[in-house]
Short mmCIF file of C-alpha atoms in Angstrom, two decimals:
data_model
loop_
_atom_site.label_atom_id
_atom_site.label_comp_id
_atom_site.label_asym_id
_atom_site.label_seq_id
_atom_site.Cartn_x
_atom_site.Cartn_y
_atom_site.Cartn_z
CA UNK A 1 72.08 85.88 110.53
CA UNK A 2 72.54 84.29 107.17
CA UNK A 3 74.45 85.03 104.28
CA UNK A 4 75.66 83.32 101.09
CA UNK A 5 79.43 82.99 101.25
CA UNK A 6 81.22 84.01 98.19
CA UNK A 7 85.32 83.41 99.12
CA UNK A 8 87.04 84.24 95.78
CA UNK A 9 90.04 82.74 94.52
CA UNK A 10 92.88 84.56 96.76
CA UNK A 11 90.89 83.08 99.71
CA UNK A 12 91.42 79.39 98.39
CA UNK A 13 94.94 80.12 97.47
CA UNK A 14 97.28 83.45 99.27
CA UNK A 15 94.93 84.80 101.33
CA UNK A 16 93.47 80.94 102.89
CA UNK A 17 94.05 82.58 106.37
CA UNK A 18 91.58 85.12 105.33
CA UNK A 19 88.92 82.54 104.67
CA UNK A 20 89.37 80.44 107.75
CA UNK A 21 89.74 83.09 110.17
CA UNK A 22 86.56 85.06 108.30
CA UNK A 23 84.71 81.90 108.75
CA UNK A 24 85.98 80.82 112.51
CA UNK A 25 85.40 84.49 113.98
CA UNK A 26 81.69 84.43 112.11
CA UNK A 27 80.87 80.85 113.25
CA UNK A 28 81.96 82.14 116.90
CA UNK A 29 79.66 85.68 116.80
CA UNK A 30 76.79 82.84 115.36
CA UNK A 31 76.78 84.28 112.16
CA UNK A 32 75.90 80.84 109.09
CA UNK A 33 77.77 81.23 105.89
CA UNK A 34 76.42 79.41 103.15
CA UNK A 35 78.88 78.65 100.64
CA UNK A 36 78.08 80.00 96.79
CA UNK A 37 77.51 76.83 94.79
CA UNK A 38 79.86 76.75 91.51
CA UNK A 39 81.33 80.18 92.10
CA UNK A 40 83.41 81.49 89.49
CA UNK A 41 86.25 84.27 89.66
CA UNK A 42 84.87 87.57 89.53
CA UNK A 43 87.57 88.99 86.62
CA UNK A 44 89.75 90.91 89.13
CA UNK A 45 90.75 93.95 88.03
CA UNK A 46 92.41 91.73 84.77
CA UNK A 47 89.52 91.20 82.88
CA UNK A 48 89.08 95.02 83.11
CA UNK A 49 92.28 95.68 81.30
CA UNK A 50 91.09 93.05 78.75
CA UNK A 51 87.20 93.75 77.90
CA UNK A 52 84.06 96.13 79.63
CA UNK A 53 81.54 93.73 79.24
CA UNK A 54 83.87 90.52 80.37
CA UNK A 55 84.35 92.35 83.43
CA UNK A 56 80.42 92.27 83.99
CA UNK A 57 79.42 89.21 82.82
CA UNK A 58 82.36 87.48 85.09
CA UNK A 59 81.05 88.83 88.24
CA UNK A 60 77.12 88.79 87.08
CA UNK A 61 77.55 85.01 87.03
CA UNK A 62 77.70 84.80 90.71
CA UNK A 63 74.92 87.05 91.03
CA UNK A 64 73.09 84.41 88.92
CA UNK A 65 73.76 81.50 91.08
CA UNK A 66 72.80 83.28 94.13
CA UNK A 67 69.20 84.10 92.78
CA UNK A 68 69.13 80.63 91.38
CA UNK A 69 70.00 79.12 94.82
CA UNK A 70 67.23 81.30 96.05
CA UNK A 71 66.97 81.96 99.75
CA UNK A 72 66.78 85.84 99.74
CA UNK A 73 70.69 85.84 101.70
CA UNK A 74 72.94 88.98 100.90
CA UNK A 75 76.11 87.72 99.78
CA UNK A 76 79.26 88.28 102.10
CA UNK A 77 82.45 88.65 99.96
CA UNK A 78 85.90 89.44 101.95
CA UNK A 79 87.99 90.21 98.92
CA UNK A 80 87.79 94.25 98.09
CA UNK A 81 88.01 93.58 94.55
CA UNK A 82 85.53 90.91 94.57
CA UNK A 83 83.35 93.04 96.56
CA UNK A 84 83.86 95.77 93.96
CA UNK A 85 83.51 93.50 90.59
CA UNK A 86 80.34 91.73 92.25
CA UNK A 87 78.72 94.99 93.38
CA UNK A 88 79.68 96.88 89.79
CA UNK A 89 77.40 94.26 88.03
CA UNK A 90 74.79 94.77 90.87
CA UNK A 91 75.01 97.94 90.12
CA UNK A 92 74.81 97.97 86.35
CA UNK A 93 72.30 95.21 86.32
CA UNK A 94 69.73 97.08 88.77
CA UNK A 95 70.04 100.44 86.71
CA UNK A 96 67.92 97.78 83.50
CA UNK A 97 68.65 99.20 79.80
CA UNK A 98 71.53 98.25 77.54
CA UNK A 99 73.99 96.88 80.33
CA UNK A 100 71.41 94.56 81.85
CA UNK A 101 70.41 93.29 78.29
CA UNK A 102 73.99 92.36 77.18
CA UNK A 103 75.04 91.02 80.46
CA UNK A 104 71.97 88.43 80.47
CA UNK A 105 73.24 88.29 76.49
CA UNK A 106 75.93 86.42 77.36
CA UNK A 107 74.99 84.58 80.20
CA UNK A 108 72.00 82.75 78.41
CA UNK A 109 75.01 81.05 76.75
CA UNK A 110 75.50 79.24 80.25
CA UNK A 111 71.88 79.17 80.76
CA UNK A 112 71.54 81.49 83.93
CA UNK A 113 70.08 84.61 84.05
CA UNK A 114 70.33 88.07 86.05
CA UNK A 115 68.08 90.30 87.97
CA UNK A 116 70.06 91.97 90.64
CA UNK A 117 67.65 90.82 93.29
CA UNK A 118 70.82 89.61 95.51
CA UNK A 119 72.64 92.40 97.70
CA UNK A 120 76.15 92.58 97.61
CA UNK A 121 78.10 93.36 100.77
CA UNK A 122 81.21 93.79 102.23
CA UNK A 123 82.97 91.61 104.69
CA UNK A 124 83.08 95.11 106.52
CA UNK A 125 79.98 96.29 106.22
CA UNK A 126 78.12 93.33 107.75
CA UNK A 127 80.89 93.41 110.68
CA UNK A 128 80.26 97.01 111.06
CA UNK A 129 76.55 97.24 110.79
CA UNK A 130 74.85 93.81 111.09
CA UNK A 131 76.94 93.13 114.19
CA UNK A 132 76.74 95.04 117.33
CA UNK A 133 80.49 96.56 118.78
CA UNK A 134 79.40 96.63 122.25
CA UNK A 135 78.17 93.15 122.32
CA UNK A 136 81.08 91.69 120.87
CA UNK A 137 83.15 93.56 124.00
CA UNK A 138 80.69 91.67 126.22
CA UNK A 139 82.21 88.07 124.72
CA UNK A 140 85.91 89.31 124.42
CA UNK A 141 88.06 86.89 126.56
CA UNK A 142 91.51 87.97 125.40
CA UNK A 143 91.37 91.80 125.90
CA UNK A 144 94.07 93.06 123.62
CA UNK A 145 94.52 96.29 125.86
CA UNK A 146 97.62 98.41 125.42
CA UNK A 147 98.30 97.21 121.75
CA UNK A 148 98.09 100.18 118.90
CA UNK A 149 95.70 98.82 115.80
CA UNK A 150 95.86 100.71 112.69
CA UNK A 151 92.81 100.19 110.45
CA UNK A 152 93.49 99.69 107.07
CA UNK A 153 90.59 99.67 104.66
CA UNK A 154 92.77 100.29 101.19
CA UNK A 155 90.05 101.26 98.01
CA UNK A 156 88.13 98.84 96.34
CA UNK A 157 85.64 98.40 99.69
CA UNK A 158 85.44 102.37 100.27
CA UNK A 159 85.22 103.58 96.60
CA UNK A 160 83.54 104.18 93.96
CA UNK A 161 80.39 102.49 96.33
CA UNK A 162 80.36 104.20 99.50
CA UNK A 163 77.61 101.45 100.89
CA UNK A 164 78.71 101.94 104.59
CA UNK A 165 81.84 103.99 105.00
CA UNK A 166 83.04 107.86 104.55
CA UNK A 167 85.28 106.71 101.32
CA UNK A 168 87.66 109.78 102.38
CA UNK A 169 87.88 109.07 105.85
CA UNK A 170 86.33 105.76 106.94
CA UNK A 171 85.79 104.78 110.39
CA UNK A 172 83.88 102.05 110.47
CA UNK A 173 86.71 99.65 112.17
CA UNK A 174 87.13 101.99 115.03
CA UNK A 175 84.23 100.26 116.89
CA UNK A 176 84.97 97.03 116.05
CA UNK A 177 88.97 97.48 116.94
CA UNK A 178 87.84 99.19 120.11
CA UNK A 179 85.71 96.31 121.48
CA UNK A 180 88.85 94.01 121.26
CA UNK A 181 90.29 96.49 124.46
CA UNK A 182 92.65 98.29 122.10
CA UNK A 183 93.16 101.80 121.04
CA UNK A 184 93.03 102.99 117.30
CA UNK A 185 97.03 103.96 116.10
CA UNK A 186 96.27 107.67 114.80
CA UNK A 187 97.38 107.71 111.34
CA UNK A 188 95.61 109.28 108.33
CA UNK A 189 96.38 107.33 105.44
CA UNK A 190 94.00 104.21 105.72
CA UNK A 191 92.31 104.85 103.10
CA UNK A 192 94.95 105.29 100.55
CA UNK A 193 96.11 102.78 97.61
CA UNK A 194 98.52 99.87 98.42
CA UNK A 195 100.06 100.04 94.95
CA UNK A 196 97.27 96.80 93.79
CA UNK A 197 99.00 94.22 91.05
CA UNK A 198 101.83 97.18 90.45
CA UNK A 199 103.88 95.53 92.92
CA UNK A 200 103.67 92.54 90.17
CA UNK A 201 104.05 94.73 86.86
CA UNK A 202 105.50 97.51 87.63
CA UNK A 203 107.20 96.99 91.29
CA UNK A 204 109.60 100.05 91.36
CA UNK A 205 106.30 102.19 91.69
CA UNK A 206 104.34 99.64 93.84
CA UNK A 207 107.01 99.67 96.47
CA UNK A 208 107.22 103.62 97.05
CA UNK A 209 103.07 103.27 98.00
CA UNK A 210 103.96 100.49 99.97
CA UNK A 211 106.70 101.83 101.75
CA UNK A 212 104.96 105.41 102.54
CA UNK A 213 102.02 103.13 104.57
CA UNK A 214 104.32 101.13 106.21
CA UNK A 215 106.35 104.25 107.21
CA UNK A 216 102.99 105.78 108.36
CA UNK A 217 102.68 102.49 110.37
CA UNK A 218 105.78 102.86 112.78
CA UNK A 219 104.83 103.11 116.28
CA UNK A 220 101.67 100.33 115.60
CA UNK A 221 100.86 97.68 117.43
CA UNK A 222 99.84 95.69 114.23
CA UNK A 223 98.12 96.57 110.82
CA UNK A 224 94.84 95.19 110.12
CA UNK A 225 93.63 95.02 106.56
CA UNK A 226 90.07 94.00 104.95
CA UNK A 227 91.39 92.66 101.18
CA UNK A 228 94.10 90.42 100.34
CA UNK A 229 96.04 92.36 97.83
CA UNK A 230 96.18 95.05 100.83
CA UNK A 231 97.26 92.21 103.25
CA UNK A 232 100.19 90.80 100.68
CA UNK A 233 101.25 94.10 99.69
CA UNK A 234 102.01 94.90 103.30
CA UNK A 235 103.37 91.76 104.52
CA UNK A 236 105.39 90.37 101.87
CA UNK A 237 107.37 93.32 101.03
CA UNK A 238 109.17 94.77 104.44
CA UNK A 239 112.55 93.90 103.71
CA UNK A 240 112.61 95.94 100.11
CA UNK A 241 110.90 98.42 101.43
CA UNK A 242 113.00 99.31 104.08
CA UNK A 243 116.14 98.74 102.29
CA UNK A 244 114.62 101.50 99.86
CA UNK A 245 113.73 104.23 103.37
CA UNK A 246 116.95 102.94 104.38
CA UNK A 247 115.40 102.18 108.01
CA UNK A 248 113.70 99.12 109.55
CA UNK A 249 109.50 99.21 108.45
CA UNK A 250 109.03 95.80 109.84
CA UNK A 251 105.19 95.83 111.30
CA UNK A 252 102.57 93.18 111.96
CA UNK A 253 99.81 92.68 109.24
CA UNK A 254 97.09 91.08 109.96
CA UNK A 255 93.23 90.29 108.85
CA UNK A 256 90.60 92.27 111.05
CA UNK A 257 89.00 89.15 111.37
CA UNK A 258 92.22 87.62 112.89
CA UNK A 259 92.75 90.47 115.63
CA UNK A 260 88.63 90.18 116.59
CA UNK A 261 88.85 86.11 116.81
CA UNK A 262 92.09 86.56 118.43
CA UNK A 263 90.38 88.53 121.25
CA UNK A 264 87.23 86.37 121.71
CA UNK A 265 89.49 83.78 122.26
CA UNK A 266 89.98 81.76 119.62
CA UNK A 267 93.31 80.53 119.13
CA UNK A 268 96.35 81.62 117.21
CA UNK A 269 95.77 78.10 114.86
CA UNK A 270 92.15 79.18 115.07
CA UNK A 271 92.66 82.01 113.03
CA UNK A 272 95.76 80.79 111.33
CA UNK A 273 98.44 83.00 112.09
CA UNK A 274 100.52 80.55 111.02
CA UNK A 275 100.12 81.52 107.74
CA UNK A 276 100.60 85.36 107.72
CA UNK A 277 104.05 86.51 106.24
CA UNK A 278 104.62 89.05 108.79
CA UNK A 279 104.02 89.04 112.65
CA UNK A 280 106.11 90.20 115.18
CA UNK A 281 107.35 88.58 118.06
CA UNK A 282 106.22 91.21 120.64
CA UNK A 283 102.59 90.61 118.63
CA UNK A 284 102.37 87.01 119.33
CA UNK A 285 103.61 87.87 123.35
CA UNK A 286 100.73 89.66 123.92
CA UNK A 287 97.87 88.95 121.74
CA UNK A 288 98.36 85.16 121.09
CA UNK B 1 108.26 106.47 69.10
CA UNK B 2 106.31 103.50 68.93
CA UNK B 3 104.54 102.52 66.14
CA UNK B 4 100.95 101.78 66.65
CA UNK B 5 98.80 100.04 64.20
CA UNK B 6 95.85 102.02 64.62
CA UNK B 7 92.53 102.21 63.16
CA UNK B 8 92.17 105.58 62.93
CA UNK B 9 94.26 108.64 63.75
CA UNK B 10 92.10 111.47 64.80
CA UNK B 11 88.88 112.22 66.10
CA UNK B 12 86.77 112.20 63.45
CA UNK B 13 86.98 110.02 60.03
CA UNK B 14 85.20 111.23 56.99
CA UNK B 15 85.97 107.96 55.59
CA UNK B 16 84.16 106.38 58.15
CA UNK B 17 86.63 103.52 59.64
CA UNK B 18 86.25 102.91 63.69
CA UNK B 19 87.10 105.54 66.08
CA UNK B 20 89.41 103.85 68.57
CA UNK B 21 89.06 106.32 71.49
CA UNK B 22 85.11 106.91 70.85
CA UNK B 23 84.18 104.50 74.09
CA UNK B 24 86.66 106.89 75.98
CA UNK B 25 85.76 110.37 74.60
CA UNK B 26 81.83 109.50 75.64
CA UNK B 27 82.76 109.25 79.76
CA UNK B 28 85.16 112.01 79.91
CA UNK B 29 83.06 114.51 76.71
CA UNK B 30 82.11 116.64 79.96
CA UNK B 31 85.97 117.28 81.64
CA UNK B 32 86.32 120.44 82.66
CA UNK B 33 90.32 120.12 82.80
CA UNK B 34 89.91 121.12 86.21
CA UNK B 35 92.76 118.90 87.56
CA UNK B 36 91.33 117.24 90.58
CA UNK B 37 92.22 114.03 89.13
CA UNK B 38 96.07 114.55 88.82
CA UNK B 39 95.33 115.94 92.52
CA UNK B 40 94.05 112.47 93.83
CA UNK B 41 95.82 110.22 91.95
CA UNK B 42 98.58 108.25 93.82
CA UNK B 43 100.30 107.37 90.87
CA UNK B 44 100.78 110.49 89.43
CA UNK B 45 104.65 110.89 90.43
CA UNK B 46 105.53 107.68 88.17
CA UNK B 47 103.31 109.40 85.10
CA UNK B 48 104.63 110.89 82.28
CA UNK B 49 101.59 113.26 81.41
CA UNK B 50 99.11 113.77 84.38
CA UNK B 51 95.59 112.23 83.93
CA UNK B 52 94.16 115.45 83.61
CA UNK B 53 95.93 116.38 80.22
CA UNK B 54 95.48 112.74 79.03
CA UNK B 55 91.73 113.69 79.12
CA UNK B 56 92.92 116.47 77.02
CA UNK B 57 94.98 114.27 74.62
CA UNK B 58 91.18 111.75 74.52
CA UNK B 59 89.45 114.63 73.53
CA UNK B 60 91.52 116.01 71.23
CA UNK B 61 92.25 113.11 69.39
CA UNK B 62 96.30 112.84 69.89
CA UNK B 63 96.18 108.70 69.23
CA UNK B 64 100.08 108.95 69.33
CA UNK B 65 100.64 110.70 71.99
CA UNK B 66 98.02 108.87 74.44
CA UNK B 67 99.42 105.53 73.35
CA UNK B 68 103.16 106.65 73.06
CA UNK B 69 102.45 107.43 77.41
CA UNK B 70 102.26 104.95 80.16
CA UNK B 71 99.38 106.62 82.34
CA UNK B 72 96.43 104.81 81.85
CA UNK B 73 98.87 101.71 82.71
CA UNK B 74 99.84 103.18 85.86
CA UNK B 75 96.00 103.35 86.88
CA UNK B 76 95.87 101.20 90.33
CA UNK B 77 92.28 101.60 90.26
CA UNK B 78 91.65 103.13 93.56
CA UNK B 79 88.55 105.74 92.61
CA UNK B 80 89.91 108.75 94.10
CA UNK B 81 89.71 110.22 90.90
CA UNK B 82 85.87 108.93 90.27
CA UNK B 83 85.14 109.95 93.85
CA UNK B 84 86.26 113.52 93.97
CA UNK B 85 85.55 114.45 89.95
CA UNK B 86 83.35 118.02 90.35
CA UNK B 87 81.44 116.89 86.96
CA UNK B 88 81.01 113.25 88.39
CA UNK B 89 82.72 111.30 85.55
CA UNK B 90 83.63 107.53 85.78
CA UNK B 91 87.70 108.65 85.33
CA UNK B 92 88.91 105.10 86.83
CA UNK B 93 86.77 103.21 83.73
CA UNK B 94 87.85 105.68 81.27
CA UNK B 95 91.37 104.71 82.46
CA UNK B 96 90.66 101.03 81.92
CA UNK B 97 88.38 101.73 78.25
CA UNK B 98 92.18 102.99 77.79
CA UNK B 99 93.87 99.52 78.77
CA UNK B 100 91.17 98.00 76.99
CA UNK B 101 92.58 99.69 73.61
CA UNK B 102 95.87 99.38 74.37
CA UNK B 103 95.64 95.69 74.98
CA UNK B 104 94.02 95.07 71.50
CA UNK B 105 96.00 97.57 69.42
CA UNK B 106 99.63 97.93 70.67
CA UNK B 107 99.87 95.02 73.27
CA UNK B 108 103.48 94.87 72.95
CA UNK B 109 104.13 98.68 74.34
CA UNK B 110 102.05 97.95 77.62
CA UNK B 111 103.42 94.21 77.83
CA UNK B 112 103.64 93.92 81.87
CA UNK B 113 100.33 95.32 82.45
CA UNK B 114 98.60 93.06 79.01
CA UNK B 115 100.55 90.06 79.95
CA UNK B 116 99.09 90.29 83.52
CA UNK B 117 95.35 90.55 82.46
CA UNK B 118 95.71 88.06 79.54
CA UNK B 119 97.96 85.54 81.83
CA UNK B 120 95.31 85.96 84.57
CA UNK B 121 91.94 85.79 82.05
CA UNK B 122 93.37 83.07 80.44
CA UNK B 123 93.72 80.51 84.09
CA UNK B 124 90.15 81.60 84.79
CA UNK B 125 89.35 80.58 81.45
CA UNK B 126 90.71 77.41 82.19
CA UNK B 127 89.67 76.33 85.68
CA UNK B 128 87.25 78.56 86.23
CA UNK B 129 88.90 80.42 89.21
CA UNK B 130 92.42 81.81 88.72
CA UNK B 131 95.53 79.11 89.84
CA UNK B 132 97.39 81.50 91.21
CA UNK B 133 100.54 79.29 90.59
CA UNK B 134 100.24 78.48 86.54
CA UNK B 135 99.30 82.22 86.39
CA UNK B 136 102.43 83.36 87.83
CA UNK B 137 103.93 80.61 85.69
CA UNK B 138 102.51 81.77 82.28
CA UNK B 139 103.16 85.91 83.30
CA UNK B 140 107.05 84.85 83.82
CA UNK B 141 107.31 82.63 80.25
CA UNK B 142 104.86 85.91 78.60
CA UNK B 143 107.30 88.41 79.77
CA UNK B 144 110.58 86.54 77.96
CA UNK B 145 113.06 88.24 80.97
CA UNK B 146 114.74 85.04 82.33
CA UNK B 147 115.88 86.58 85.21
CA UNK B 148 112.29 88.02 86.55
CA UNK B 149 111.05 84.53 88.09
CA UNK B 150 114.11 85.43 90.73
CA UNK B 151 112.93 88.48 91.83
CA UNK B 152 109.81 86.86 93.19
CA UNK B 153 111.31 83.71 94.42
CA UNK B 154 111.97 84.50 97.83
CA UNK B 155 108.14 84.82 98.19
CA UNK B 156 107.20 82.29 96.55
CA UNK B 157 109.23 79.96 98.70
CA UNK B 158 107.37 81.35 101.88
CA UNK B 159 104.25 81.03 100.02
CA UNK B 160 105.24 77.55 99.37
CA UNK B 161 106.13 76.71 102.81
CA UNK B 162 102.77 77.70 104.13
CA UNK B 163 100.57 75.59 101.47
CA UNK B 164 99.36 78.78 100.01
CA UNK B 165 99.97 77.89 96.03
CA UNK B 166 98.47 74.75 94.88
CA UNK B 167 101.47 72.36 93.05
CA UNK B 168 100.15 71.79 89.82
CA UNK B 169 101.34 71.48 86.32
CA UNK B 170 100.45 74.66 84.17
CA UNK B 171 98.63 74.81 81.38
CA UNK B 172 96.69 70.89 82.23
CA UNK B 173 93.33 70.10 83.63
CA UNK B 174 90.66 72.50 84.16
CA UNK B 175 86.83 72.52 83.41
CA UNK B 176 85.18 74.25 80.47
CA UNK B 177 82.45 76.00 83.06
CA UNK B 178 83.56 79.60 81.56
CA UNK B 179 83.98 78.79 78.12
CA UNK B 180 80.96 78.73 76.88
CA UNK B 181 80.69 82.47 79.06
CA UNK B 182 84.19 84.03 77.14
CA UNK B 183 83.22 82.81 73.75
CA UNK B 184 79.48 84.60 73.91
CA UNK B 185 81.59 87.62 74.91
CA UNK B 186 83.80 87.59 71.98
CA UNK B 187 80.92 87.56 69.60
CA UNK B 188 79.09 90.16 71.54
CA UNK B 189 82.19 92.71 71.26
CA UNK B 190 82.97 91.47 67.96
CA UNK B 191 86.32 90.42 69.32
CA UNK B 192 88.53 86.76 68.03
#
């Protein structure tokens, strides 16, 4: 299995344990990852707040590079906002008419050009459906039985494009978490909004969404997340969070590709758990 | 109140100057003010008018009153809203055509949320991808409030430690690989 690798900026920067443990758990299931040449950020969800057609011709850029590199390869993007920006333009581009002819408007300025012949997919989505659960139980080394795992998918890789997942109540993970030896953490609020950038702007209101998921957390094992605003929004704000609930909502966040690496064996510098803000001693006892 | 230099007050204009909210009125025309939105929206206890009557307010023209509210700011983009609409409207996009507006005509009233976005376009601009450090950087010097660097300096630090922001000086280097991209934007939307 091939597939062009497109990172996005968090992954060189916040989220760099996101890359390397993406790319040591896919190099381990045999999975190639070829990097994007010359990618570009995707706009985030600023260039929306800024201008429509920025926000496509940002992401449609990529796009462009991929059918220039040729090779037929979906790209694989981690980020959830990524993911969303990259598959928007897809989307737009695909549909022809007025948003494919201003989007290729602009980019002849850089001399590329757009077709939406390049599938855009989810970290999640190719973990969940080009890779097979039961054979990944086969190869797990570290069984992680006992531990409590509560998926958390967040928006941007459920909704508005429901490629592989019930956007209300999305399962995919289950498998995947289950073939590591542990059990799912029952908990129905996986798919709801981490508070996004608010916890930058406008923190007061980020930090009540925050704290509700991390309340919903107690009694997990660990959190794992699929999109590095998700993963900082967790991890990096326990302490004011649970000085606001006035009781302790320290929990272990992790990337799903940490926990599955973790459990085929690769080790804790292997997927860099070094670098995550928040893991708990008991965490590291059993799982690393 | 705030003032708001606007274009154009209400709905229609017989003397034929731009309709600011005309982008928005087109995705929502077909609301059915059924409230499903307010329903899914996770902000909603931090709004001052729900989204559902702010559809109201678009349609109705109340330029004032839409801009003189903070819920189109509060918009985390998380597509419940588009999801679960009954008429199958793109509410999360009408929400940002709304920040969109607000950023060009009253940037000032909505300056956390515009001095995130511009902050953030303008390090992409720059290098391409977004430096998440000179971002940060230029968001703290945009927002003039000496004191709000502190409030995030406790994570910065154990960002720091862990080699997760790149030490650089803001504002210097970069490539021009976008420019040439932004610029043919801003003559396609007409906008400096």
């Amino acid at each position: 299995m091939r597939y062009f690798y497109y990172p996005g900026c968090s992954l060189e920067g916040t989220a760099r344990e996101y890359d390397l443990s993406t790319r040591a758990f896919l190099g381990a299931v045999g999975v190639e990852l070829v990097d994007l040449p010359d990618w570009t950020c995707c706009g985030a969800t600023a260039a929306q707040g800024m201008s429509r057609l920025l926000a496509l011709a940002l992401p449609a850029r990529n796009l462009a590079l991929a059918e220039k590199t040729g090779g037929n390869l979906d790209i694989l993007v981690p980020c959830s906002a990524c993911y969303l920006n990259l598959r928007r333009a897809e989307d737009r581009i695909r549909s022809g008419g007025e948003a494919k002819r201003e989007i290729n408007e602009a980019l002849s300025e850089t001399g590329l050009h757009c077709d939406g012949r390049v599938r855009v997919r989810h970290l999640l989505d190719v973990l969940s459906r080009d890779l097979d659960a039961a054979s990944l139980a086969d190869r797990v080394t570290r069984p992680l039985h006992g531990m409590r795992i509560a998926p958390y998918y967040g928006c941007q890789c459920l909704r508005p494009y429901a490629d592989f997942d019930d956007p209300e109540e999305p399962r995919t993970m289950e498998p995947l978490i289950r073939s590591t030896g542990a059990e799912i953490f029952p908990w129905t609020v996986g798919a709801h909004c981490c508070g996004a950038s608010h916890m930058t702007t406008k923190p007061e209101i980020g930090i009540e969404l925050v704290a509700g998921l991390l309340d919903a957390a107690r009694g997990a094992d660990a959190v794992v997340t699929v999109c590095p605003m998700c993963q900082m929004n967790l991890e990096a704000y326990q302490r004011k969070a649970s000085s606001l609930r006035g009781s302790d909502l320290s929990a272990t966040i992790l990337y799903l590709p940490q926990l599955l690496g973790l459990a085929l064996g690769l080790s804790r510098d292997e997927v860099r758990l070094d670098l995550n803000l928040a893991v708990g001693q008991a965490f590291r006892k059993t799982a690393a | 109140m705030v003032e708001i230099q606007r274009e154009h007050p209400a709905a229609s204009d017989e003397a034929g100057r731009p309709d600011i909210l005309a982008a928005v009125r087109k995705l929502i025309q077909p609301c059915i003010q059924c409230g499903t939105c307010t329903g899914s929206c996770p902000n909603e206890f931090a709004m001052d008018c729900t989204p559902r009557m702010l559809w109201r307010l678009v349609l109705r023209g109340e330029v004032d009153e839409i801009f003189n509210s903070r819920t189109f700011a509060l918009c985390s983009s998380c597509y419940s809203c588009t999801l679960r609409c009954p008429r199958q409207l793109p509410v999360t996009e009408a929400m940002a055509a709304l920040k969109q507006v607000a950023a060009r005509l009253c940037p000032d009233r909505y300056r956390s949320s515009t001095a995130f976005s511009k902050t953030f376009m303008d390090s992409v601009r720059r290098h391409g991808r977004v430096n998440e450090m000179e971002f940060m950087f230029f968001y703290f010097v945009s927002r003039k409030n000496p004191l709000l660097p502190f409030r995030f300096s406790p994570m910065g630090l154990r960002l720091m430690r862990r080699g997760k922001v790149k030490m650089s000086l803001p504002g210097l280097g970069g490539n021009d690989v976008l420019a040439p991209l932004f610029r043919a934007v801003e003559r396609l939307e007409g906008t400096p």
